[in-house]
Short mmCIF file of N, CA and C in Angstrom, two decimals:
data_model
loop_
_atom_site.label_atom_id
_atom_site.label_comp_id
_atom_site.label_asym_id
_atom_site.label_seq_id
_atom_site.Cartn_x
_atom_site.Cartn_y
_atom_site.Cartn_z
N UNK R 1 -10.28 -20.63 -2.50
CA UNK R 1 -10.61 -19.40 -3.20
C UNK R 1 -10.11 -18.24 -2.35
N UNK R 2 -9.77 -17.03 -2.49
CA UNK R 2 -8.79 -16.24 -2.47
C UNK R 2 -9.26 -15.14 -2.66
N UNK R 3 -9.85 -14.08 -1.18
CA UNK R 3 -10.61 -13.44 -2.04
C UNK R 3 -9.70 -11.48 -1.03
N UNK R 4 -9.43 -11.14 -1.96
CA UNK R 4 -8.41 -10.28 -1.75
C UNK R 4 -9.42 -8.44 -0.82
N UNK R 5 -10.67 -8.66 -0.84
CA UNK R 5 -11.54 -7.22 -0.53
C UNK R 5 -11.71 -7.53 1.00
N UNK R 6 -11.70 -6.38 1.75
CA UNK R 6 -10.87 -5.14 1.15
C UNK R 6 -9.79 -5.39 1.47
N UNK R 7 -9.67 -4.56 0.40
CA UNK R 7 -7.58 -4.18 -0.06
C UNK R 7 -7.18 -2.94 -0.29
N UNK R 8 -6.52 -1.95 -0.03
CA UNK R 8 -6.05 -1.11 -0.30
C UNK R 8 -5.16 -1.12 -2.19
N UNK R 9 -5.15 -0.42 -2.82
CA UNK R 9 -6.45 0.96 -3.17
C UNK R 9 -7.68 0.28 -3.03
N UNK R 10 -8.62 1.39 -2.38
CA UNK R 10 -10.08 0.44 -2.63
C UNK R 10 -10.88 1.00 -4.23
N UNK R 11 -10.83 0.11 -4.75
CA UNK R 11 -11.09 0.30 -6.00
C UNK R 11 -12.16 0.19 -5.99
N UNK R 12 -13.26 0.72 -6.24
CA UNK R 12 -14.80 -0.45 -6.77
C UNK R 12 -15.95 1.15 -6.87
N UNK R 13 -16.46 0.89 -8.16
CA UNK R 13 -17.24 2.18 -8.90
C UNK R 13 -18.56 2.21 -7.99
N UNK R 14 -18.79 0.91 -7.65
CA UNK R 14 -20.59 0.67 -6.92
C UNK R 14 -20.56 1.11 -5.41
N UNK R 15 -20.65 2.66 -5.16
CA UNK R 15 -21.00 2.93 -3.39
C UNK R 15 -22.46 2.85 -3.24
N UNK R 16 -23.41 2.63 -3.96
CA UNK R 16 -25.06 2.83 -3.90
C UNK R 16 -25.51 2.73 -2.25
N UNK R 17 -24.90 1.28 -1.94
CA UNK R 17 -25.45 0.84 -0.68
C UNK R 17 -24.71 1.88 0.18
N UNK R 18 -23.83 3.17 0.37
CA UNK R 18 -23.67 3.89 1.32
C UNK R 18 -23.53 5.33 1.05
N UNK R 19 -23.91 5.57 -0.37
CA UNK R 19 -23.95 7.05 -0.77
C UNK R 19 -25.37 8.07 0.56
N UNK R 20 -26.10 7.72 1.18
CA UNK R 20 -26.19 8.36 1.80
C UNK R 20 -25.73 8.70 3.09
N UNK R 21 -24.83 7.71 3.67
CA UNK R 21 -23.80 8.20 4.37
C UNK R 21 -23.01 9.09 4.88
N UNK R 22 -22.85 10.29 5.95
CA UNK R 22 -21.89 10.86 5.98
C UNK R 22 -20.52 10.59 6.28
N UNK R 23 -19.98 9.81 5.06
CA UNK R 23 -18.68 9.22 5.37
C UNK R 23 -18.02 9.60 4.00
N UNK R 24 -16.45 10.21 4.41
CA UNK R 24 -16.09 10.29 3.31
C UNK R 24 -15.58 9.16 2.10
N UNK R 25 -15.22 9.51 0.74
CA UNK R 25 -15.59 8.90 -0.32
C UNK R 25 -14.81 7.20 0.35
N UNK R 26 -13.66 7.05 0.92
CA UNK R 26 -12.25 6.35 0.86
C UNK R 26 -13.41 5.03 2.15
N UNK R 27 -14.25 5.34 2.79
CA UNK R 27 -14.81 4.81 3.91
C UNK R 27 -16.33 4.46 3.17
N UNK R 28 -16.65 4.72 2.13
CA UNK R 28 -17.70 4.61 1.65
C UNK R 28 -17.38 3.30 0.56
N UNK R 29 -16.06 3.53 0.18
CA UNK R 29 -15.84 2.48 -0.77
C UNK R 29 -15.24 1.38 -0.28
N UNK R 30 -14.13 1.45 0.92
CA UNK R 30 -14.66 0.37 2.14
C UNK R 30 -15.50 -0.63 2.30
N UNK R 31 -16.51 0.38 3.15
CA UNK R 31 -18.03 -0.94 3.50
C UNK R 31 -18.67 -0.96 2.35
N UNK R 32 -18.23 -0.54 0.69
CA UNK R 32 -19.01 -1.50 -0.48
C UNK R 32 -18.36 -2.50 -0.99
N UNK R 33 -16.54 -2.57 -0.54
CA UNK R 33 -16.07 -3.40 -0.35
C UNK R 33 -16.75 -4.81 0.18
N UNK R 34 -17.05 -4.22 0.83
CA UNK R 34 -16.91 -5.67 2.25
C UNK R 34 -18.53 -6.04 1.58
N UNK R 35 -19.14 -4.98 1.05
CA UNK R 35 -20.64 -5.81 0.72
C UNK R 35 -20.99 -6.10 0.00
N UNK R 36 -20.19 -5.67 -1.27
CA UNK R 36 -19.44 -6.44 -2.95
C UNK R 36 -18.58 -8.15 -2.43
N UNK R 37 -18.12 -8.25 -1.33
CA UNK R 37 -17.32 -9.50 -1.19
C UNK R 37 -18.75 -10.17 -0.82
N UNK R 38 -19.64 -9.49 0.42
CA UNK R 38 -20.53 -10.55 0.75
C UNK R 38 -21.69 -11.31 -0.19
N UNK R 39 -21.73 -10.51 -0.77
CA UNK R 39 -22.67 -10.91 -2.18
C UNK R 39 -21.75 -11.47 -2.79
N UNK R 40 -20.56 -11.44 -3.10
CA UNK R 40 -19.94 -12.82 -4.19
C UNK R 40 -19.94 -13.57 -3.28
N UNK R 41 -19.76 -13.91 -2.19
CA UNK R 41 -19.65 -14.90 -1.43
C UNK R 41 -21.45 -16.19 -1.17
N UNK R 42 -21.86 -14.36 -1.27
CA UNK R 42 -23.62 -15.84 -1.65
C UNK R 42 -23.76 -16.31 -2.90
N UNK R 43 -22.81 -15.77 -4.14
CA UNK R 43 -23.48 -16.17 -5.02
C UNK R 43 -22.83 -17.54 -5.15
N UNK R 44 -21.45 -17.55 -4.49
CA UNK R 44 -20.71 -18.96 -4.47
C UNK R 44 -21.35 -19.23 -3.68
N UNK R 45 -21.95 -19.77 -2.62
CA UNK R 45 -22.51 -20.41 -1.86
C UNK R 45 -23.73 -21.17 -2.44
N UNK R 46 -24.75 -20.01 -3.44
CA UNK R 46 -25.67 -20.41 -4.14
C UNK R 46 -25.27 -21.49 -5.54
N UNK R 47 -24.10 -20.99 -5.94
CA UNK R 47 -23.68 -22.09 -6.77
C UNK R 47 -23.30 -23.21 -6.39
N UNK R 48 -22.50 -23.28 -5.26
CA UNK R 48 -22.66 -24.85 -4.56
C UNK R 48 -24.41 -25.54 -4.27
N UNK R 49 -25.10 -24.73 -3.87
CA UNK R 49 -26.73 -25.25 -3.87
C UNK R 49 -26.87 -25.94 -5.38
N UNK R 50 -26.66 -24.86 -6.19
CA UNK R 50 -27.41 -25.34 -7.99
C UNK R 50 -26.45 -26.29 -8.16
N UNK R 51 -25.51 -26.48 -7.81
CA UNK R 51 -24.30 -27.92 -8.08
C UNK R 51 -24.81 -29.33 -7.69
N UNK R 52 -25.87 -28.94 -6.19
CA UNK R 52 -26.21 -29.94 -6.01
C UNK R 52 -24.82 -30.72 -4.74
N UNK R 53 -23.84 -29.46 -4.33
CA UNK R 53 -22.68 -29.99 -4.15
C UNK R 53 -22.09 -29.67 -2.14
N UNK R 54 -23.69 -28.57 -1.92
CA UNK R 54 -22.93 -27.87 -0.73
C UNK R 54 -22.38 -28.43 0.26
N UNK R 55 -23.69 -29.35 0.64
CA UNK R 55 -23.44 -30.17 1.93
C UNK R 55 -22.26 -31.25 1.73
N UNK R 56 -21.42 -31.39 0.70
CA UNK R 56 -20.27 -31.87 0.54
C UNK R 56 -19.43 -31.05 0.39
N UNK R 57 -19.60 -29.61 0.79
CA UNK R 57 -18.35 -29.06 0.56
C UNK R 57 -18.19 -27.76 1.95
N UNK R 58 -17.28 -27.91 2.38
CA UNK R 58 -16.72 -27.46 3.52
C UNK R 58 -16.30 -25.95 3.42
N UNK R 59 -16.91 -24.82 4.06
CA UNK R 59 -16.50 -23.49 3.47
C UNK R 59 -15.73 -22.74 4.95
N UNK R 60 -14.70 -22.41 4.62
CA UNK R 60 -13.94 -22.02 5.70
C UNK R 60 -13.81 -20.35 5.46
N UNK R 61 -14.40 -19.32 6.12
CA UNK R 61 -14.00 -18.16 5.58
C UNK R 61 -13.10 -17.35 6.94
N UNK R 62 -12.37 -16.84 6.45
CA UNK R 62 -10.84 -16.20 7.49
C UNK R 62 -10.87 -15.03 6.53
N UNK R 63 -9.79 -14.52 8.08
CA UNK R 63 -8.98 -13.17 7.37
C UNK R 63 -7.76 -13.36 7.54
N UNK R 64 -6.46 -12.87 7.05
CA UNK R 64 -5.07 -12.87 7.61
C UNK R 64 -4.79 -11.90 8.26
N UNK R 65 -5.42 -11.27 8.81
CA UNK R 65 -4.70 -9.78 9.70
C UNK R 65 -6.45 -9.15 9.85
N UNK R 66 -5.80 -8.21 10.87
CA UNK R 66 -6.32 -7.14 10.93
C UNK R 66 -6.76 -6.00 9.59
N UNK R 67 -7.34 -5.03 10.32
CA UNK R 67 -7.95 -4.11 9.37
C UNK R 67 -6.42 -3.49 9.01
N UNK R 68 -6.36 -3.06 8.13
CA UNK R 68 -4.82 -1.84 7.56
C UNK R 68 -5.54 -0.64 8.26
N UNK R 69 -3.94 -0.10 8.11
CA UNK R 69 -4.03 0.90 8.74
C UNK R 69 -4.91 1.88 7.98
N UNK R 70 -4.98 2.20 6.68
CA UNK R 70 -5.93 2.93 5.53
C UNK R 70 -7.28 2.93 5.76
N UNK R 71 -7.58 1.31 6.29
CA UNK R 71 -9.22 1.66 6.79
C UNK R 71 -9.96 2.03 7.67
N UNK R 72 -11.16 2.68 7.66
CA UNK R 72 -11.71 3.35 8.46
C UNK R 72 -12.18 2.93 9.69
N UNK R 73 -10.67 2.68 10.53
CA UNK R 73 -10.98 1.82 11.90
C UNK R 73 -12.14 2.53 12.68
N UNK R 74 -12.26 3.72 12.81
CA UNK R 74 -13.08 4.75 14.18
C UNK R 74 -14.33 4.34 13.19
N UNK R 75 -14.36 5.15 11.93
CA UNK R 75 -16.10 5.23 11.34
C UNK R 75 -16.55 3.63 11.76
N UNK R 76 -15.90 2.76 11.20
CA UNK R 76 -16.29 1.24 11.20
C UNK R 76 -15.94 0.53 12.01
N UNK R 77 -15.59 0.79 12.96
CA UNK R 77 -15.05 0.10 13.66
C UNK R 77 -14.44 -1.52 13.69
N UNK R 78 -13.86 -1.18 12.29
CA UNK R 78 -13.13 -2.40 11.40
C UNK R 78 -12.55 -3.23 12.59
N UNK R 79 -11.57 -3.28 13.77
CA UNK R 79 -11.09 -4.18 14.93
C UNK R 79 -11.36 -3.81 16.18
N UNK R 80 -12.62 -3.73 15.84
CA UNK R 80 -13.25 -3.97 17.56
C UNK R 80 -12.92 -2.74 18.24
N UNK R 81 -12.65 -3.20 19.87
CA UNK R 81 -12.02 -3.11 21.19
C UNK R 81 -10.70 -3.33 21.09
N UNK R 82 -10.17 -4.07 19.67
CA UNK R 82 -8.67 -4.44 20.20
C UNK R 82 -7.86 -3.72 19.59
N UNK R 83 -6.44 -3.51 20.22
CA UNK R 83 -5.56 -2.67 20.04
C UNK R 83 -4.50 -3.36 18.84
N UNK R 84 -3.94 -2.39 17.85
CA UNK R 84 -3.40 -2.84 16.79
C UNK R 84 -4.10 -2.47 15.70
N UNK R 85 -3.34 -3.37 14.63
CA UNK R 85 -4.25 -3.44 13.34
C UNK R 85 -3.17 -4.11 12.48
N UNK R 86 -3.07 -3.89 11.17
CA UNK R 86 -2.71 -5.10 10.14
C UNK R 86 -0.96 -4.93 10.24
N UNK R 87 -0.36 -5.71 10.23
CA UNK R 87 0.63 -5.43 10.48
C UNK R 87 1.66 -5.31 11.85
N UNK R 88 0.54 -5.69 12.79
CA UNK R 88 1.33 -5.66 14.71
C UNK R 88 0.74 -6.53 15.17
N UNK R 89 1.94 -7.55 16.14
CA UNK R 89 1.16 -8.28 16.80
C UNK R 89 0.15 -8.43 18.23
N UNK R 90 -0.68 -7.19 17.94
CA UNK R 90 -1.51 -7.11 19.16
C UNK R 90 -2.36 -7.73 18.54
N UNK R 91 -3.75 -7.76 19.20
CA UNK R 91 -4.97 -8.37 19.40
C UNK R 91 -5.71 -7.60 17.99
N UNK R 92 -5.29 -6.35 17.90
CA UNK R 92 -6.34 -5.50 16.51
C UNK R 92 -5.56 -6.41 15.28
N UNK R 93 -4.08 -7.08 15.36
CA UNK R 93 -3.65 -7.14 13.85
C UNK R 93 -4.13 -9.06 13.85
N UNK R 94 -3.83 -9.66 14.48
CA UNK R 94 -4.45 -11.12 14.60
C UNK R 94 -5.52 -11.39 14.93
N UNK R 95 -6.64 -10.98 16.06
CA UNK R 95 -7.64 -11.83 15.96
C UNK R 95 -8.88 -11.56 14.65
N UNK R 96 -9.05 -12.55 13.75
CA UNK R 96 -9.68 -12.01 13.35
C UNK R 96 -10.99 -13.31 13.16
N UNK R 97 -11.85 -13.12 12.20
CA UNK R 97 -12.66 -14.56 11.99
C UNK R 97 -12.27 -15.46 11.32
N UNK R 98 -13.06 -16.43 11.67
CA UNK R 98 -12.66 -18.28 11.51
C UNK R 98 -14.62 -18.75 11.47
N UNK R 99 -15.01 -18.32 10.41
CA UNK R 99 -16.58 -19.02 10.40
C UNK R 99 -16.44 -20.62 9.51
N UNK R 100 -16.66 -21.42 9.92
CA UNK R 100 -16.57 -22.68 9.02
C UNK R 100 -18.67 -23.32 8.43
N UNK R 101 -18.64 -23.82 8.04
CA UNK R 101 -20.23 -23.51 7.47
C UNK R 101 -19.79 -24.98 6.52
N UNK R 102 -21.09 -26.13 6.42
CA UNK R 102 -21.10 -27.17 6.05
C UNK R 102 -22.95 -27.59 6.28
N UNK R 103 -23.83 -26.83 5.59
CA UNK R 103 -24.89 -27.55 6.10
C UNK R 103 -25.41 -28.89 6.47
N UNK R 104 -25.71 -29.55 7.09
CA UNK R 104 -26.26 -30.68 7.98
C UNK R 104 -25.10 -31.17 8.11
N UNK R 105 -23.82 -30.68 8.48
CA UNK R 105 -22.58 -31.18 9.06
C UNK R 105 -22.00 -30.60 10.01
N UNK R 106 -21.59 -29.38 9.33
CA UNK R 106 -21.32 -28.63 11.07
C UNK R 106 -22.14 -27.74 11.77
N UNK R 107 -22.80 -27.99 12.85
CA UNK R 107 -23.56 -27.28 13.42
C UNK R 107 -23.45 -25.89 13.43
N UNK R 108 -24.20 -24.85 13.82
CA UNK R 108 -24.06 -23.14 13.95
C UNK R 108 -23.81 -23.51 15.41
N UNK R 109 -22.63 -22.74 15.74
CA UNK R 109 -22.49 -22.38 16.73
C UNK R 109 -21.40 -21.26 17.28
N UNK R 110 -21.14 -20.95 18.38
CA UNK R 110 -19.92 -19.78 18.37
C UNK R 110 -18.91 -20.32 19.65
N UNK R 111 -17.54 -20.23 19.44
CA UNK R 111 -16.58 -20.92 19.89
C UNK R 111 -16.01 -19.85 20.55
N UNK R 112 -15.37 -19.78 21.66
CA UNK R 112 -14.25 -18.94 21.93
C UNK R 112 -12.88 -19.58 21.86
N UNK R 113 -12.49 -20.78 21.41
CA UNK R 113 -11.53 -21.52 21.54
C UNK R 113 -10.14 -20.75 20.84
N UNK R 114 -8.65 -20.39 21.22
CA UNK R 114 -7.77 -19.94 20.36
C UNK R 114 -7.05 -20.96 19.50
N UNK R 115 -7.53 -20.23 18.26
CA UNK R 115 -6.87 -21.14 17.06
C UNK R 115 -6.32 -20.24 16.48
N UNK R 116 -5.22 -20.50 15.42
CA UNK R 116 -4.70 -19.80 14.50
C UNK R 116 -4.33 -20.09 13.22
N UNK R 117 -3.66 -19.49 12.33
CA UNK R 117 -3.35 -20.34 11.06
C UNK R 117 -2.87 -21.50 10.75
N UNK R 118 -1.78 -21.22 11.59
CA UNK R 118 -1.10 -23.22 11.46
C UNK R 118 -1.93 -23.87 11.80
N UNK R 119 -3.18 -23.58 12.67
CA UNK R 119 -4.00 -25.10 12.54
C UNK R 119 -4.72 -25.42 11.53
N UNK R 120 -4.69 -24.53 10.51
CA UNK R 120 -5.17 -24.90 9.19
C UNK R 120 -4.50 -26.06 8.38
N UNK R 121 -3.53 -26.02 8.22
CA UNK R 121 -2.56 -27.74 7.59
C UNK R 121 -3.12 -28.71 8.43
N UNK R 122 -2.83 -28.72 9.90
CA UNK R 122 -3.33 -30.22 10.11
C UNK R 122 -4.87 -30.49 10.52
N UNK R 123 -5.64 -29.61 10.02
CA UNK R 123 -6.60 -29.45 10.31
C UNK R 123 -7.07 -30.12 8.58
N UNK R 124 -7.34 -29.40 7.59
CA UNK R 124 -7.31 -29.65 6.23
C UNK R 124 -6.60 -31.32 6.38
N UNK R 125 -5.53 -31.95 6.37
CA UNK R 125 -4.90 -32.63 6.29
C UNK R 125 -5.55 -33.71 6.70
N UNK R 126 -6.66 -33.77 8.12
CA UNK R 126 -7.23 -34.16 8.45
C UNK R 126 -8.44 -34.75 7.91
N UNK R 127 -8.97 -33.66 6.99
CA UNK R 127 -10.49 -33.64 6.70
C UNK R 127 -9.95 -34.59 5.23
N UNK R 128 -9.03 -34.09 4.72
CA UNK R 128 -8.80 -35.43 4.08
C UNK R 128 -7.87 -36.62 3.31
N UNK R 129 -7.85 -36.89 5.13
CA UNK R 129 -7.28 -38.32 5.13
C UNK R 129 -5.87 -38.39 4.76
N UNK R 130 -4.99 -37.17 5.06
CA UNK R 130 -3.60 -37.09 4.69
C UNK R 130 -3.12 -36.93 5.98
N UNK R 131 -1.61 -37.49 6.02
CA UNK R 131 -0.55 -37.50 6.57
C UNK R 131 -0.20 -36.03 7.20
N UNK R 132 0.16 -35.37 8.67
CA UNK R 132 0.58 -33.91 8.96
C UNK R 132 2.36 -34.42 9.24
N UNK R 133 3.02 -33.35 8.61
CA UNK R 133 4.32 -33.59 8.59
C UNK R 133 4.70 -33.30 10.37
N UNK R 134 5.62 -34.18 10.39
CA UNK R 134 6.01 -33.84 11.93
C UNK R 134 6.47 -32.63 12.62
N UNK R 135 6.88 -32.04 13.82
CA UNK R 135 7.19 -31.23 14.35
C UNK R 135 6.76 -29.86 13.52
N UNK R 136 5.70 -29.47 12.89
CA UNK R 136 5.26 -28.33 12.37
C UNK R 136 4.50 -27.79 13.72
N UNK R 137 3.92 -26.64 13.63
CA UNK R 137 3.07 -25.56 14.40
C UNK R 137 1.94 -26.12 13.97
N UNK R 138 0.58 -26.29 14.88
CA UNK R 138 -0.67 -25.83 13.93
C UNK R 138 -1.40 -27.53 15.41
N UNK R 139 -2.66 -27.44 14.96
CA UNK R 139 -2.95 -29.08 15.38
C UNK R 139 -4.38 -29.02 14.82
N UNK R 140 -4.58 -30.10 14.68
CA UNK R 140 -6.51 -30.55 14.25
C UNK R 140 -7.48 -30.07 14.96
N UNK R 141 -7.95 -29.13 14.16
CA UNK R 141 -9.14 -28.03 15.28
C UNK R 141 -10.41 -29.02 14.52
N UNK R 142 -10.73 -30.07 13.67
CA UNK R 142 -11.27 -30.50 12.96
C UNK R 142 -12.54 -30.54 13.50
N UNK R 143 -12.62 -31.50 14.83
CA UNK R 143 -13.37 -32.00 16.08
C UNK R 143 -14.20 -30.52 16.71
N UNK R 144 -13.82 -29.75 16.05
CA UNK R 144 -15.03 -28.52 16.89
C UNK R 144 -15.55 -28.52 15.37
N UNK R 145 -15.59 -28.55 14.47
CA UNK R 145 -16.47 -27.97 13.66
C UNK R 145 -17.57 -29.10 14.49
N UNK R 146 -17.41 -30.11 14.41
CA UNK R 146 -18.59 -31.27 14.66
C UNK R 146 -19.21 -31.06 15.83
N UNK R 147 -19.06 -29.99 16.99
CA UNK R 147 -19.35 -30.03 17.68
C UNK R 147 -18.54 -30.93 18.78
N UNK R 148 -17.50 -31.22 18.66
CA UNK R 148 -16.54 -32.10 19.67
C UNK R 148 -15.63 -30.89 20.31
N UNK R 149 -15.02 -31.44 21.83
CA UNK R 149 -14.20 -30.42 22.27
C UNK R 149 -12.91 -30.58 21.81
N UNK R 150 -11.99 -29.91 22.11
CA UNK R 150 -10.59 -29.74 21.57
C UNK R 150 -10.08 -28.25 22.78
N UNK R 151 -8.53 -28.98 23.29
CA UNK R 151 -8.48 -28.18 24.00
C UNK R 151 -7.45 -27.27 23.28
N UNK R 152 -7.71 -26.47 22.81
CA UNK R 152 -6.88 -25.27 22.07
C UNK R 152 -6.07 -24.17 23.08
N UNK R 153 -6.67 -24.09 24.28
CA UNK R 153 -6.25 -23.13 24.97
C UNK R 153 -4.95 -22.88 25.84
N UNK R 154 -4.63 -24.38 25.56
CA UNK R 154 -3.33 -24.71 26.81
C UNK R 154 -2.35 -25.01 26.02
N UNK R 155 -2.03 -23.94 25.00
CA UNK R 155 -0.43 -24.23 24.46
C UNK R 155 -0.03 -23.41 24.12
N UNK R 156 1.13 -23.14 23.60
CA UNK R 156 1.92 -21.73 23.10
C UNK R 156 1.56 -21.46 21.75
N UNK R 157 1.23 -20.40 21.46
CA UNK R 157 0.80 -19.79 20.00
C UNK R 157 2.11 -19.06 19.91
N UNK R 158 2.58 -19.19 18.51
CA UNK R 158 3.36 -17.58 18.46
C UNK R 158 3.50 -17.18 17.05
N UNK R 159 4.25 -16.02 16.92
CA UNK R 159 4.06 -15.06 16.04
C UNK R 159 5.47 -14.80 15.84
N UNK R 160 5.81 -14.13 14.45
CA UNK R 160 7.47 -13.62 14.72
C UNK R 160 7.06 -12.87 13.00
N UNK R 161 7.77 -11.96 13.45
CA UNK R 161 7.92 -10.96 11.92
C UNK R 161 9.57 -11.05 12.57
N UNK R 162 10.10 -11.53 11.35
CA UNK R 162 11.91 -12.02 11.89
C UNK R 162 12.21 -10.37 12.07
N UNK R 163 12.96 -10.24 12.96
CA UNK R 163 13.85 -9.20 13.26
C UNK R 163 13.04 -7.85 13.87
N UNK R 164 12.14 -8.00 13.46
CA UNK R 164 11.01 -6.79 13.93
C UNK R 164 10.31 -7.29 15.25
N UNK R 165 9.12 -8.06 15.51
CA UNK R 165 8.16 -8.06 16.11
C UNK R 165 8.17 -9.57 16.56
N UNK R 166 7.74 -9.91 17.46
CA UNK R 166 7.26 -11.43 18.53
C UNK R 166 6.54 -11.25 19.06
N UNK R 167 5.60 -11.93 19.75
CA UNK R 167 4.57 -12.53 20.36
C UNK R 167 4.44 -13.82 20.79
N UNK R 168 4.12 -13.87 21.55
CA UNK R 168 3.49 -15.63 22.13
C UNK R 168 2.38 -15.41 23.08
N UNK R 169 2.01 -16.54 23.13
CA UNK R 169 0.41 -16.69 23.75
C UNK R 169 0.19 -17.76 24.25
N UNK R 170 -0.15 -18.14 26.15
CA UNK R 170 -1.03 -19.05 25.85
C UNK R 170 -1.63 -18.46 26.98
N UNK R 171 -3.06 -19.45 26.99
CA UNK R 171 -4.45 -19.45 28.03
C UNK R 171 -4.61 -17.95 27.77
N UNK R 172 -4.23 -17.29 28.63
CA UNK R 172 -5.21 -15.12 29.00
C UNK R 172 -3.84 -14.46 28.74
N UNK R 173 -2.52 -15.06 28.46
CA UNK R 173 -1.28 -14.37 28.95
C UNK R 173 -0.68 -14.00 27.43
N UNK R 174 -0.41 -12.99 27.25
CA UNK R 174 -0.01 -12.87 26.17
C UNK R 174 1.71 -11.89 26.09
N UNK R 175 2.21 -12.06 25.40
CA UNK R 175 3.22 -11.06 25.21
C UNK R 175 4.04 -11.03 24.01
N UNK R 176 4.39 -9.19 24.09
CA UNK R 176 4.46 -8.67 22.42
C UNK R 176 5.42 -7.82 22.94
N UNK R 177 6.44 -7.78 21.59
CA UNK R 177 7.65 -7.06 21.33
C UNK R 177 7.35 -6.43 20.02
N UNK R 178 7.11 -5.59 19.80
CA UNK R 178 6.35 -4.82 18.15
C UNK R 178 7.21 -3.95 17.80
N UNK R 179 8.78 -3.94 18.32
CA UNK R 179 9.69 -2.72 17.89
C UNK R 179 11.29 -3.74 18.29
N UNK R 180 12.27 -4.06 17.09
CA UNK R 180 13.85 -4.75 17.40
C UNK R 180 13.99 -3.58 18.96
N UNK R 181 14.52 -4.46 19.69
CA UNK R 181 14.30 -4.04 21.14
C UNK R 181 14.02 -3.26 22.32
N UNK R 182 12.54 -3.34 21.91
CA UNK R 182 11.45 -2.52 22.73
C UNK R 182 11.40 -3.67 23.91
N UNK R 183 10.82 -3.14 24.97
CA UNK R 183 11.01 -3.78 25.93
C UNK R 183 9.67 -4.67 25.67
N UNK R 184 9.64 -5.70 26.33
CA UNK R 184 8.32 -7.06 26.39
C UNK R 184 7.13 -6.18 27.23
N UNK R 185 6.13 -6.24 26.16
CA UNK R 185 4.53 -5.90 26.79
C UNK R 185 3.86 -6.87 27.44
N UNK R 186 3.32 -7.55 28.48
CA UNK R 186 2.82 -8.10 29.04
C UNK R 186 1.35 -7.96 29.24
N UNK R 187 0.28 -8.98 28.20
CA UNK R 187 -0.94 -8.60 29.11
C UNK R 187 -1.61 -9.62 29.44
N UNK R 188 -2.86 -9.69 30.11
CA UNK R 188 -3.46 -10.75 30.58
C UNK R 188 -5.31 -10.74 30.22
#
């Protein structure tokens, strides 16, 4: 499921939950965004309960990027501490959440482990019982939902917007090119 809020235009008539706010209108319709998604998101959750279906069904919720640049990074502090946002490969435009949720299957807990999208194929692929095509990006983060270790931290991640922007990553070391030949940023 595919759930597109927020998105630029922020469309949505219902600000109730922040009309007393001193925030202007564009930041108000924002965080009713995000609290219009969280309520559809219980009501799917609650419909897996009335299905009778939850604890058989595996809910993975992500983002693909960072906050855009349109949203109200300072009022909301939509990406943290980190630098960037939707569209660059610093730390504001990629890290974002990875909550996985399976009652009496995968435990609550909080990970610092680095994962990224490609480990979604062989991860999925995994859970059921399919074949991961060879030499792709990505590996089976499967073993932490269960509470098993997985060492995620000791390999190269990377990133590429062709012709524009690179990145790679591993362990604390990171480095980003966010401009066709800007010199290599280095951080740790």
């Amino acid at each position: 499921l595919a759930y597109d809020a927020p998105h630029d235009p922020y469309i949505i008539d219902e600000t109730v939950w922040y009309d007393d706010e001193n925030w202007d209108m564009d930041t108000k319709r924002y965080a009713s965004l995000i609290t219009h998604m969280d309520r559809a998101i219980g009501r799917l959750l609650d419909e897996l309960d009335n299905l009778g279906i939850r604890e058989n069904t595996l809910v993975i919720f992500a983002s693909d990027n960072g906050a855009a640049v349109q949203a109200p990074l300072e009022e909301l502090g939509c990406n943290g501490v980190f630098k960037g946002r939707k569209g660059l490969l610093y730390e504001g435009g990629l890290r974002v959440p990875f909550i996985v949720n399976q009652p009496g299957k995968v435990k609550q807990q909080i990970l610092d482990n680095q994962i990224y999208f490609p480990d979604v194929l062989p991860t999925l692929a995994a859970l059921a019982g399919a074949k991961t095509p060879q030499g792709i990006n990505g590996m089976n983060i499967l073993p932490l939902f269960y509470g098993e270790e997985v060492d995620t931290d000791n390999r190269l991640l990377y990133w590429e917007f062709t012709g524009k922007q690179r990145a790679a990553r591993k362990g604390d070391w990171k480095v980003v090119s966010v401009k066709r030949n800007a010199p290599l940023e280095l951080y740790n």
